[in-house]
Amino acid sequence: MMGGVSLREGLRSPALYKLLLAGGFFAFTIMGGVVHFVPILQDVGAAPLEAASIASLIGIFSIVGRLGTGVLLDRFPGHWVGAVAFLVPVSACALLLLNGGDPVSQMLAAAIFGLSVGSEVDVIAYLAARYFGLKSFGALYGALNMALGVGLAFGPLAAGMLFDRFDSYTSFLMLTMVMMTASACALLILGSPPPA
């Protein structure tokens, strides 16, 4: 018999709602940033071809980020690893806001975004298994995956709407910093998972 909480216990658990918030907010902002990364660079002065070349770093570094997240989850508390992974892109947004016209800042921002791309799925799945066990994992992870899906769907839409409204990506980058910080805090306050 598989251990873990029942569906009813999982739905009453504060950990579920912290994970929903963390995953949804992070997916919303990371996907908005990645989909709009080339226009964001153009907004701060990069030429279209140069912006596309720099954006390719996201794909390269996403491989490193996924592997690195897995290695870190094997060695350190999952909620700490997740909080750091969800907080790291704040520095990329700060680079683009404060020194976005500098090609080095643009490349660093692309690399940082790449390191975090996909980590939300790894972190949320790992933490769901640790906090809820396998008894009702399918249903509870399905709820968490729904939050990820909503974030992934509406993040790029919100980024585009904010650009259309303000004729700049500054407001989206600032929103991203706030939401990513909130998602990292939600993971930090999870605390240690129950014993296996």
Short mmCIF file of N, CA and C in Angstrom, two decimals:
data_model
loop_
_atom_site.label_atom_id
_atom_site.label_comp_id
_atom_site.label_asym_id
_atom_site.label_seq_id
_atom_site.Cartn_x
_atom_site.Cartn_y
_atom_site.Cartn_z
N MET A 1 0.85 -1.19 0.00
CA MET A 1 0.00 0.00 0.00
C MET A 1 0.88 1.25 0.00
N MET A 2 0.54 2.22 -0.86
CA MET A 2 1.34 3.43 -0.98
C MET A 2 1.06 4.37 0.18
N GLY A 3 2.13 5.00 0.70
CA GLY A 3 1.97 5.95 1.79
C GLY A 3 1.62 7.32 1.26
N GLY A 4 1.18 8.17 2.17
CA GLY A 4 0.86 9.54 1.81
C GLY A 4 -0.50 9.96 2.31
N VAL A 5 -0.86 11.18 1.99
CA VAL A 5 -2.13 11.74 2.46
C VAL A 5 -3.25 11.36 1.50
N SER A 6 -4.47 11.37 2.03
CA SER A 6 -5.63 11.16 1.17
C SER A 6 -5.90 12.43 0.38
N LEU A 7 -6.77 12.34 -0.62
CA LEU A 7 -7.11 13.52 -1.41
C LEU A 7 -7.72 14.59 -0.51
N ARG A 8 -8.60 14.19 0.38
CA ARG A 8 -9.24 15.16 1.27
C ARG A 8 -8.20 15.85 2.16
N GLU A 9 -7.27 15.09 2.70
CA GLU A 9 -6.21 15.68 3.54
C GLU A 9 -5.34 16.63 2.71
N GLY A 10 -5.04 16.22 1.49
CA GLY A 10 -4.22 17.06 0.62
C GLY A 10 -4.90 18.38 0.29
N LEU A 11 -6.22 18.32 0.03
CA LEU A 11 -6.95 19.53 -0.31
C LEU A 11 -7.09 20.48 0.89
N ARG A 12 -6.95 19.94 2.10
CA ARG A 12 -7.02 20.78 3.29
C ARG A 12 -5.64 21.25 3.74
N SER A 13 -4.60 20.81 3.06
CA SER A 13 -3.24 21.12 3.47
C SER A 13 -2.81 22.51 2.99
N PRO A 14 -2.29 23.35 3.90
CA PRO A 14 -1.76 24.64 3.45
C PRO A 14 -0.62 24.49 2.45
N ALA A 15 0.11 23.39 2.53
CA ALA A 15 1.22 23.18 1.60
C ALA A 15 0.74 23.16 0.15
N LEU A 16 -0.45 22.59 -0.09
CA LEU A 16 -0.98 22.53 -1.46
C LEU A 16 -1.17 23.93 -2.01
N TYR A 17 -1.70 24.83 -1.22
CA TYR A 17 -2.01 26.17 -1.70
C TYR A 17 -0.76 27.02 -1.84
N LYS A 18 0.24 26.76 -1.02
CA LYS A 18 1.53 27.44 -1.19
C LYS A 18 2.19 26.97 -2.49
N LEU A 19 2.09 25.68 -2.77
CA LEU A 19 2.66 25.16 -4.03
C LEU A 19 1.88 25.66 -5.24
N LEU A 20 0.56 25.76 -5.11
CA LEU A 20 -0.26 26.32 -6.20
C LEU A 20 0.16 27.75 -6.50
N LEU A 21 0.30 28.55 -5.47
CA LEU A 21 0.70 29.95 -5.64
C LEU A 21 2.09 30.04 -6.25
N ALA A 22 3.04 29.29 -5.68
CA ALA A 22 4.42 29.35 -6.16
C ALA A 22 4.52 28.92 -7.62
N GLY A 23 3.90 27.78 -7.95
CA GLY A 23 3.98 27.28 -9.32
C GLY A 23 3.26 28.17 -10.32
N GLY A 24 2.08 28.63 -9.96
CA GLY A 24 1.30 29.48 -10.87
C GLY A 24 1.98 30.80 -11.14
N PHE A 25 2.44 31.46 -10.08
CA PHE A 25 3.12 32.76 -10.25
C PHE A 25 4.40 32.62 -11.07
N PHE A 26 5.18 31.58 -10.74
CA PHE A 26 6.45 31.44 -11.44
C PHE A 26 6.23 31.10 -12.91
N ALA A 27 5.31 30.18 -13.19
CA ALA A 27 5.05 29.81 -14.59
C ALA A 27 4.55 31.01 -15.38
N PHE A 28 3.68 31.80 -14.76
CA PHE A 28 3.14 33.00 -15.40
C PHE A 28 4.26 33.94 -15.84
N THR A 29 5.18 34.22 -14.92
CA THR A 29 6.21 35.21 -15.21
C THR A 29 7.34 34.66 -16.08
N ILE A 30 7.77 33.42 -15.83
CA ILE A 30 8.89 32.90 -16.61
C ILE A 30 8.48 32.71 -18.07
N MET A 31 7.25 32.23 -18.30
CA MET A 31 6.84 32.03 -19.69
C MET A 31 6.60 33.36 -20.39
N GLY A 32 6.03 34.32 -19.68
CA GLY A 32 5.87 35.65 -20.27
C GLY A 32 7.21 36.24 -20.65
N GLY A 33 8.20 36.07 -19.77
CA GLY A 33 9.53 36.61 -20.05
C GLY A 33 10.22 35.91 -21.20
N VAL A 34 10.09 34.59 -21.27
CA VAL A 34 10.76 33.83 -22.33
C VAL A 34 10.12 34.09 -23.69
N VAL A 35 8.80 34.04 -23.75
CA VAL A 35 8.11 34.26 -25.03
C VAL A 35 8.38 35.66 -25.57
N HIS A 36 8.46 36.63 -24.68
CA HIS A 36 8.66 38.03 -25.10
C HIS A 36 10.11 38.49 -24.99
N PHE A 37 11.05 37.55 -24.82
CA PHE A 37 12.42 37.97 -24.55
C PHE A 37 13.03 38.78 -25.70
N VAL A 38 12.81 38.35 -26.92
CA VAL A 38 13.36 39.11 -28.06
C VAL A 38 12.76 40.51 -28.11
N PRO A 39 11.42 40.68 -28.03
CA PRO A 39 10.88 42.04 -27.99
C PRO A 39 11.35 42.85 -26.77
N ILE A 40 11.56 42.17 -25.63
CA ILE A 40 12.08 42.89 -24.45
C ILE A 40 13.46 43.47 -24.76
N LEU A 41 14.33 42.67 -25.40
CA LEU A 41 15.65 43.16 -25.76
C LEU A 41 15.56 44.29 -26.79
N GLN A 42 14.66 44.16 -27.74
CA GLN A 42 14.46 45.23 -28.71
C GLN A 42 13.96 46.51 -28.03
N ASP A 43 13.15 46.32 -27.00
CA ASP A 43 12.62 47.46 -26.26
C ASP A 43 13.73 48.25 -25.56
N VAL A 44 14.82 47.54 -25.18
CA VAL A 44 15.93 48.24 -24.52
C VAL A 44 17.04 48.60 -25.50
N GLY A 45 16.80 48.42 -26.81
CA GLY A 45 17.72 48.94 -27.81
C GLY A 45 18.46 47.94 -28.66
N ALA A 46 18.26 46.64 -28.47
CA ALA A 46 18.97 45.64 -29.28
C ALA A 46 18.36 45.55 -30.67
N ALA A 47 19.20 45.29 -31.66
CA ALA A 47 18.71 45.05 -33.02
C ALA A 47 18.03 43.68 -33.05
N PRO A 48 17.06 43.48 -33.97
CA PRO A 48 16.32 42.22 -33.99
C PRO A 48 17.20 40.97 -34.10
N LEU A 49 18.18 40.97 -34.99
CA LEU A 49 19.05 39.80 -35.16
C LEU A 49 19.90 39.56 -33.92
N GLU A 50 20.41 40.63 -33.36
CA GLU A 50 21.22 40.52 -32.14
C GLU A 50 20.36 39.98 -30.99
N ALA A 51 19.13 40.48 -30.88
CA ALA A 51 18.22 40.03 -29.82
C ALA A 51 17.92 38.54 -29.97
N ALA A 52 17.68 38.09 -31.20
CA ALA A 52 17.40 36.67 -31.43
C ALA A 52 18.60 35.80 -31.08
N SER A 53 19.80 36.26 -31.41
CA SER A 53 21.02 35.51 -31.09
C SER A 53 21.19 35.38 -29.58
N ILE A 54 20.97 36.47 -28.87
CA ILE A 54 21.11 36.44 -27.42
C ILE A 54 20.05 35.55 -26.80
N ALA A 55 18.83 35.60 -27.32
CA ALA A 55 17.74 34.78 -26.78
C ALA A 55 18.03 33.28 -26.91
N SER A 56 18.86 32.89 -27.87
CA SER A 56 19.19 31.47 -28.02
C SER A 56 19.91 30.92 -26.80
N LEU A 57 20.52 31.80 -26.00
CA LEU A 57 21.18 31.36 -24.78
C LEU A 57 20.19 30.76 -23.78
N ILE A 58 18.94 31.18 -23.87
CA ILE A 58 17.93 30.64 -22.96
C ILE A 58 17.83 29.12 -23.13
N GLY A 59 17.77 28.66 -24.37
CA GLY A 59 17.67 27.23 -24.63
C GLY A 59 18.89 26.46 -24.16
N ILE A 60 20.06 27.02 -24.40
CA ILE A 60 21.30 26.35 -24.00
C ILE A 60 21.36 26.22 -22.48
N PHE A 61 21.09 27.31 -21.79
CA PHE A 61 21.20 27.29 -20.33
C PHE A 61 20.05 26.56 -19.66
N SER A 62 18.94 26.37 -20.38
CA SER A 62 17.83 25.62 -19.77
C SER A 62 18.21 24.15 -19.54
N ILE A 63 19.07 23.61 -20.41
CA ILE A 63 19.55 22.24 -20.23
C ILE A 63 20.38 22.15 -18.95
N VAL A 64 21.29 23.10 -18.77
CA VAL A 64 22.11 23.14 -17.57
C VAL A 64 21.24 23.32 -16.33
N GLY A 65 20.23 24.20 -16.44
CA GLY A 65 19.35 24.47 -15.31
C GLY A 65 18.55 23.27 -14.87
N ARG A 66 18.02 22.53 -15.83
CA ARG A 66 17.23 21.34 -15.47
C ARG A 66 18.10 20.29 -14.80
N LEU A 67 19.26 20.03 -15.37
CA LEU A 67 20.16 19.05 -14.76
C LEU A 67 20.62 19.51 -13.39
N GLY A 68 20.97 20.80 -13.29
CA GLY A 68 21.43 21.35 -12.03
C GLY A 68 20.36 21.31 -10.95
N THR A 69 19.12 21.60 -11.32
CA THR A 69 18.02 21.56 -10.35
C THR A 69 17.86 20.15 -9.80
N GLY A 70 17.93 19.16 -10.68
CA GLY A 70 17.82 17.77 -10.23
C GLY A 70 18.93 17.38 -9.28
N VAL A 71 20.16 17.77 -9.59
CA VAL A 71 21.30 17.45 -8.73
C VAL A 71 21.12 18.12 -7.36
N LEU A 72 20.70 19.38 -7.36
CA LEU A 72 20.53 20.11 -6.10
C LEU A 72 19.38 19.53 -5.27
N LEU A 73 18.31 19.09 -5.93
CA LEU A 73 17.19 18.49 -5.20
C LEU A 73 17.61 17.20 -4.50
N ASP A 74 18.59 16.51 -5.06
CA ASP A 74 19.10 15.29 -4.43
C ASP A 74 19.97 15.57 -3.20
N ARG A 75 20.44 16.80 -3.07
CA ARG A 75 21.42 17.10 -2.03
C ARG A 75 20.96 18.08 -0.97
N PHE A 76 19.96 18.90 -1.28
CA PHE A 76 19.54 19.95 -0.36
C PHE A 76 18.02 19.93 -0.19
N PRO A 77 17.50 20.55 0.88
CA PRO A 77 16.05 20.59 1.06
C PRO A 77 15.35 21.18 -0.16
N GLY A 78 14.32 20.49 -0.62
CA GLY A 78 13.65 20.87 -1.86
C GLY A 78 13.05 22.26 -1.84
N HIS A 79 12.50 22.67 -0.70
CA HIS A 79 11.88 24.00 -0.67
C HIS A 79 12.94 25.11 -0.75
N TRP A 80 14.15 24.86 -0.26
CA TRP A 80 15.22 25.83 -0.42
C TRP A 80 15.68 25.91 -1.87
N VAL A 81 15.88 24.76 -2.48
CA VAL A 81 16.31 24.72 -3.88
C VAL A 81 15.27 25.44 -4.76
N GLY A 82 13.99 25.13 -4.52
CA GLY A 82 12.94 25.77 -5.30
C GLY A 82 12.91 27.26 -5.09
N ALA A 83 13.05 27.71 -3.85
CA ALA A 83 13.02 29.14 -3.57
C ALA A 83 14.15 29.87 -4.29
N VAL A 84 15.35 29.28 -4.27
CA VAL A 84 16.48 29.91 -4.98
C VAL A 84 16.23 29.91 -6.49
N ALA A 85 15.76 28.79 -7.03
CA ALA A 85 15.51 28.71 -8.47
C ALA A 85 14.44 29.71 -8.90
N PHE A 86 13.44 29.92 -8.05
CA PHE A 86 12.36 30.85 -8.39
C PHE A 86 12.76 32.30 -8.18
N LEU A 87 13.79 32.54 -7.36
CA LEU A 87 14.22 33.90 -7.07
C LEU A 87 15.30 34.40 -8.03
N VAL A 88 16.08 33.48 -8.59
CA VAL A 88 17.20 33.86 -9.46
C VAL A 88 16.79 34.77 -10.63
N PRO A 89 15.65 34.54 -11.31
CA PRO A 89 15.30 35.41 -12.44
C PRO A 89 15.04 36.86 -12.06
N VAL A 90 14.84 37.14 -10.77
CA VAL A 90 14.67 38.54 -10.34
C VAL A 90 15.91 39.34 -10.73
N SER A 91 17.08 38.72 -10.61
CA SER A 91 18.32 39.41 -10.98
C SER A 91 18.37 39.69 -12.48
N ALA A 92 17.81 38.78 -13.29
CA ALA A 92 17.77 39.01 -14.74
C ALA A 92 16.89 40.22 -15.06
N CYS A 93 15.74 40.30 -14.39
CA CYS A 93 14.86 41.45 -14.60
C CYS A 93 15.54 42.75 -14.18
N ALA A 94 16.25 42.71 -13.05
CA ALA A 94 16.96 43.90 -12.57
C ALA A 94 18.03 44.33 -13.57
N LEU A 95 18.75 43.36 -14.15
CA LEU A 95 19.75 43.69 -15.17
C LEU A 95 19.12 44.39 -16.36
N LEU A 96 17.98 43.88 -16.81
CA LEU A 96 17.31 44.47 -17.97
C LEU A 96 16.74 45.85 -17.66
N LEU A 97 16.28 46.03 -16.44
CA LEU A 97 15.72 47.34 -16.06
C LEU A 97 16.80 48.39 -15.84
N LEU A 98 17.91 47.99 -15.22
CA LEU A 98 18.93 48.96 -14.83
C LEU A 98 19.99 49.19 -15.90
N ASN A 99 20.28 48.14 -16.69
CA ASN A 99 21.36 48.26 -17.67
C ASN A 99 21.02 47.45 -18.93
N GLY A 100 19.77 47.52 -19.34
CA GLY A 100 19.29 46.67 -20.43
C GLY A 100 19.94 46.90 -21.78
N GLY A 101 20.48 48.09 -21.99
CA GLY A 101 21.10 48.37 -23.28
C GLY A 101 22.47 47.75 -23.46
N ASP A 102 23.06 47.24 -22.39
CA ASP A 102 24.40 46.65 -22.45
C ASP A 102 24.31 45.20 -22.91
N PRO A 103 25.01 44.82 -23.98
CA PRO A 103 24.94 43.44 -24.48
C PRO A 103 25.34 42.39 -23.44
N VAL A 104 26.30 42.71 -22.57
CA VAL A 104 26.70 41.75 -21.54
C VAL A 104 25.55 41.51 -20.57
N SER A 105 24.86 42.57 -20.18
CA SER A 105 23.69 42.43 -19.29
C SER A 105 22.59 41.62 -19.97
N GLN A 106 22.42 41.84 -21.26
CA GLN A 106 21.40 41.09 -22.01
C GLN A 106 21.74 39.60 -22.04
N MET A 107 23.02 39.28 -22.27
CA MET A 107 23.44 37.88 -22.30
C MET A 107 23.32 37.22 -20.93
N LEU A 108 23.69 37.95 -19.89
CA LEU A 108 23.54 37.42 -18.53
C LEU A 108 22.07 37.18 -18.19
N ALA A 109 21.21 38.12 -18.59
CA ALA A 109 19.78 37.95 -18.33
C ALA A 109 19.24 36.71 -19.05
N ALA A 110 19.66 36.51 -20.30
CA ALA A 110 19.22 35.33 -21.05
C ALA A 110 19.69 34.05 -20.38
N ALA A 111 20.94 34.03 -19.93
CA ALA A 111 21.48 32.85 -19.26
C ALA A 111 20.73 32.57 -17.96
N ILE A 112 20.44 33.61 -17.21
CA ILE A 112 19.72 33.44 -15.94
C ILE A 112 18.31 32.92 -16.18
N PHE A 113 17.61 33.51 -17.14
CA PHE A 113 16.27 33.01 -17.48
C PHE A 113 16.35 31.55 -17.89
N GLY A 114 17.35 31.20 -18.70
CA GLY A 114 17.51 29.83 -19.16
C GLY A 114 17.71 28.86 -18.01
N LEU A 115 18.52 29.26 -17.01
CA LEU A 115 18.77 28.38 -15.87
C LEU A 115 17.50 28.05 -15.11
N SER A 116 16.54 28.97 -15.14
CA SER A 116 15.30 28.76 -14.38
C SER A 116 14.18 28.13 -15.21
N VAL A 117 14.28 28.17 -16.53
CA VAL A 117 13.21 27.62 -17.37
C VAL A 117 13.06 26.12 -17.10
N GLY A 118 11.85 25.71 -16.84
CA GLY A 118 11.58 24.31 -16.61
C GLY A 118 11.78 23.85 -15.18
N SER A 119 12.43 24.68 -14.36
CA SER A 119 12.65 24.25 -12.97
C SER A 119 11.35 24.19 -12.20
N GLU A 120 10.34 24.96 -12.63
CA GLU A 120 9.07 24.94 -11.89
C GLU A 120 8.43 23.55 -11.93
N VAL A 121 8.51 22.87 -13.06
CA VAL A 121 7.92 21.53 -13.17
C VAL A 121 8.68 20.55 -12.28
N ASP A 122 10.01 20.60 -12.35
CA ASP A 122 10.83 19.70 -11.54
C ASP A 122 10.61 19.93 -10.05
N VAL A 123 10.65 21.19 -9.64
CA VAL A 123 10.53 21.53 -8.23
C VAL A 123 9.14 21.17 -7.69
N ILE A 124 8.10 21.54 -8.42
CA ILE A 124 6.73 21.30 -7.95
C ILE A 124 6.44 19.80 -7.87
N ALA A 125 6.86 19.04 -8.87
CA ALA A 125 6.64 17.59 -8.83
C ALA A 125 7.38 16.95 -7.66
N TYR A 126 8.62 17.36 -7.46
CA TYR A 126 9.43 16.81 -6.37
C TYR A 126 8.79 17.14 -5.02
N LEU A 127 8.41 18.40 -4.83
CA LEU A 127 7.84 18.80 -3.55
C LEU A 127 6.47 18.17 -3.32
N ALA A 128 5.68 18.00 -4.37
CA ALA A 128 4.37 17.34 -4.21
C ALA A 128 4.57 15.90 -3.72
N ALA A 129 5.53 15.20 -4.29
CA ALA A 129 5.79 13.83 -3.84
C ALA A 129 6.28 13.79 -2.40
N ARG A 130 7.13 14.76 -2.02
CA ARG A 130 7.67 14.79 -0.66
C ARG A 130 6.62 15.17 0.38
N TYR A 131 5.76 16.11 0.05
CA TYR A 131 4.80 16.61 1.03
C TYR A 131 3.52 15.78 1.10
N PHE A 132 3.14 15.14 -0.02
CA PHE A 132 1.86 14.43 -0.05
C PHE A 132 2.00 12.93 -0.20
N GLY A 133 3.18 12.44 -0.56
CA GLY A 133 3.34 11.01 -0.78
C GLY A 133 2.67 10.59 -2.08
N LEU A 134 2.53 9.27 -2.25
CA LEU A 134 2.03 8.74 -3.53
C LEU A 134 0.57 8.31 -3.50
N LYS A 135 -0.03 8.28 -2.33
CA LYS A 135 -1.40 7.77 -2.21
C LYS A 135 -2.38 8.51 -3.12
N SER A 136 -2.34 9.84 -3.13
CA SER A 136 -3.22 10.65 -3.97
C SER A 136 -2.41 11.59 -4.86
N PHE A 137 -1.20 11.14 -5.21
CA PHE A 137 -0.28 11.99 -5.95
C PHE A 137 -0.88 12.46 -7.27
N GLY A 138 -1.54 11.55 -8.01
CA GLY A 138 -2.07 11.90 -9.32
C GLY A 138 -3.04 13.07 -9.26
N ALA A 139 -3.98 13.02 -8.32
CA ALA A 139 -4.99 14.08 -8.21
C ALA A 139 -4.37 15.38 -7.72
N LEU A 140 -3.51 15.29 -6.70
CA LEU A 140 -2.93 16.51 -6.15
C LEU A 140 -1.94 17.15 -7.11
N TYR A 141 -1.12 16.33 -7.78
CA TYR A 141 -0.20 16.90 -8.75
C TYR A 141 -0.97 17.43 -9.97
N GLY A 142 -2.11 16.80 -10.29
CA GLY A 142 -2.94 17.32 -11.37
C GLY A 142 -3.41 18.74 -11.06
N ALA A 143 -3.80 19.00 -9.79
CA ALA A 143 -4.20 20.35 -9.40
C ALA A 143 -3.04 21.33 -9.53
N LEU A 144 -1.86 20.89 -9.12
CA LEU A 144 -0.68 21.75 -9.23
C LEU A 144 -0.31 22.00 -10.68
N ASN A 145 -0.45 20.95 -11.49
CA ASN A 145 -0.15 21.09 -12.92
C ASN A 145 -1.13 22.04 -13.59
N MET A 146 -2.37 22.07 -13.10
CA MET A 146 -3.35 23.01 -13.62
C MET A 146 -2.89 24.45 -13.38
N ALA A 147 -2.37 24.73 -12.17
CA ALA A 147 -1.86 26.07 -11.87
C ALA A 147 -0.70 26.43 -12.79
N LEU A 148 0.19 25.46 -13.03
CA LEU A 148 1.30 25.69 -13.96
C LEU A 148 0.77 26.00 -15.35
N GLY A 149 -0.23 25.22 -15.80
CA GLY A 149 -0.79 25.43 -17.13
C GLY A 149 -1.45 26.79 -17.29
N VAL A 150 -2.18 27.22 -16.26
CA VAL A 150 -2.82 28.54 -16.31
C VAL A 150 -1.75 29.63 -16.39
N GLY A 151 -0.71 29.49 -15.57
CA GLY A 151 0.37 30.46 -15.61
C GLY A 151 1.07 30.50 -16.97
N LEU A 152 1.35 29.32 -17.52
CA LEU A 152 2.01 29.26 -18.82
C LEU A 152 1.15 29.86 -19.93
N ALA A 153 -0.17 29.70 -19.82
CA ALA A 153 -1.07 30.21 -20.85
C ALA A 153 -1.23 31.72 -20.78
N PHE A 154 -1.34 32.26 -19.56
CA PHE A 154 -1.70 33.67 -19.44
C PHE A 154 -0.50 34.61 -19.26
N GLY A 155 0.67 34.08 -18.92
CA GLY A 155 1.85 34.93 -18.76
C GLY A 155 2.20 35.71 -20.02
N PRO A 156 2.36 35.02 -21.16
CA PRO A 156 2.67 35.76 -22.39
C PRO A 156 1.58 36.75 -22.79
N LEU A 157 0.32 36.37 -22.55
CA LEU A 157 -0.79 37.28 -22.86
C LEU A 157 -0.69 38.55 -22.02
N ALA A 158 -0.42 38.39 -20.73
CA ALA A 158 -0.31 39.56 -19.84
C ALA A 158 0.87 40.44 -20.24
N ALA A 159 1.99 39.82 -20.61
CA ALA A 159 3.16 40.60 -21.03
C ALA A 159 2.82 41.44 -22.25
N GLY A 160 2.14 40.84 -23.21
CA GLY A 160 1.75 41.57 -24.41
C GLY A 160 0.76 42.69 -24.11
N MET A 161 -0.20 42.42 -23.23
CA MET A 161 -1.19 43.44 -22.87
C MET A 161 -0.53 44.61 -22.15
N LEU A 162 0.41 44.32 -21.25
CA LEU A 162 1.09 45.41 -20.56
C LEU A 162 1.95 46.23 -21.52
N PHE A 163 2.57 45.55 -22.49
CA PHE A 163 3.34 46.31 -23.48
C PHE A 163 2.42 47.20 -24.30
N ASP A 164 1.27 46.65 -24.72
CA ASP A 164 0.34 47.46 -25.50
C ASP A 164 -0.18 48.65 -24.71
N ARG A 165 -0.36 48.45 -23.41
CA ARG A 165 -0.91 49.53 -22.56
C ARG A 165 0.12 50.61 -22.29
N PHE A 166 1.37 50.22 -22.00
CA PHE A 166 2.38 51.19 -21.57
C PHE A 166 3.47 51.44 -22.61
N ASP A 167 3.42 50.73 -23.75
CA ASP A 167 4.41 50.88 -24.81
C ASP A 167 5.83 50.60 -24.31
N SER A 168 5.94 49.68 -23.37
CA SER A 168 7.23 49.31 -22.79
C SER A 168 7.03 48.02 -21.99
N TYR A 169 8.12 47.27 -21.83
CA TYR A 169 8.07 46.05 -21.01
C TYR A 169 8.48 46.31 -19.56
N THR A 170 8.73 47.56 -19.20
CA THR A 170 9.16 47.87 -17.84
C THR A 170 8.17 47.39 -16.81
N SER A 171 6.89 47.63 -17.03
CA SER A 171 5.87 47.24 -16.05
C SER A 171 5.81 45.71 -15.91
N PHE A 172 5.97 44.99 -17.02
CA PHE A 172 5.97 43.53 -16.92
C PHE A 172 7.19 43.02 -16.16
N LEU A 173 8.35 43.60 -16.41
CA LEU A 173 9.55 43.17 -15.69
C LEU A 173 9.43 43.45 -14.20
N MET A 174 8.81 44.58 -13.84
CA MET A 174 8.61 44.88 -12.42
C MET A 174 7.60 43.91 -11.80
N LEU A 175 6.53 43.61 -12.53
CA LEU A 175 5.55 42.63 -12.06
C LEU A 175 6.21 41.26 -11.89
N THR A 176 7.07 40.90 -12.82
CA THR A 176 7.79 39.63 -12.75
C THR A 176 8.63 39.55 -11.48
N MET A 177 9.31 40.62 -11.14
CA MET A 177 10.13 40.63 -9.93
C MET A 177 9.27 40.41 -8.68
N VAL A 178 8.12 41.05 -8.63
CA VAL A 178 7.23 40.90 -7.48
C VAL A 178 6.68 39.48 -7.39
N MET A 179 6.20 38.94 -8.53
CA MET A 179 5.58 37.62 -8.51
C MET A 179 6.60 36.51 -8.27
N MET A 180 7.80 36.65 -8.81
CA MET A 180 8.83 35.64 -8.57
C MET A 180 9.29 35.65 -7.11
N THR A 181 9.37 36.84 -6.53
CA THR A 181 9.71 36.93 -5.11
C THR A 181 8.62 36.29 -4.26
N ALA A 182 7.36 36.54 -4.60
CA ALA A 182 6.25 35.93 -3.87
C ALA A 182 6.27 34.41 -4.00
N SER A 183 6.59 33.90 -5.20
CA SER A 183 6.64 32.45 -5.38
C SER A 183 7.78 31.82 -4.56
N ALA A 184 8.93 32.51 -4.50
CA ALA A 184 10.04 32.00 -3.69
C ALA A 184 9.68 32.01 -2.21
N CYS A 185 9.01 33.06 -1.75
CA CYS A 185 8.59 33.14 -0.34
C CYS A 185 7.60 32.03 0.00
N ALA A 186 6.69 31.73 -0.94
CA ALA A 186 5.72 30.66 -0.70
C ALA A 186 6.42 29.32 -0.49
N LEU A 187 7.51 29.09 -1.22
CA LEU A 187 8.25 27.85 -1.04
C LEU A 187 9.06 27.86 0.26
N LEU A 188 9.61 29.00 0.60
CA LEU A 188 10.41 29.09 1.82
C LEU A 188 9.58 28.80 3.06
N ILE A 189 8.32 29.24 3.07
CA ILE A 189 7.48 29.05 4.27
C ILE A 189 6.81 27.68 4.29
N LEU A 190 7.12 26.85 3.31
CA LEU A 190 6.60 25.47 3.34
C LEU A 190 7.12 24.72 4.57
N GLY A 191 8.35 24.99 4.92
CA GLY A 191 8.96 24.24 6.01
C GLY A 191 9.41 22.86 5.53
N SER A 192 9.89 22.07 6.45
CA SER A 192 10.37 20.73 6.11
C SER A 192 9.20 19.81 5.81
N PRO A 193 9.36 18.89 4.85
CA PRO A 193 8.28 17.94 4.56
C PRO A 193 8.10 16.95 5.70
N PRO A 194 6.92 16.33 5.78
CA PRO A 194 6.73 15.32 6.82
C PRO A 194 7.66 14.15 6.59
N PRO A 195 7.98 13.39 7.65
CA PRO A 195 8.85 12.23 7.46
C PRO A 195 8.25 11.23 6.48
N ALA A 196 9.11 10.57 5.72
CA ALA A 196 8.64 9.60 4.72
C ALA A 196 7.93 8.46 5.41
#
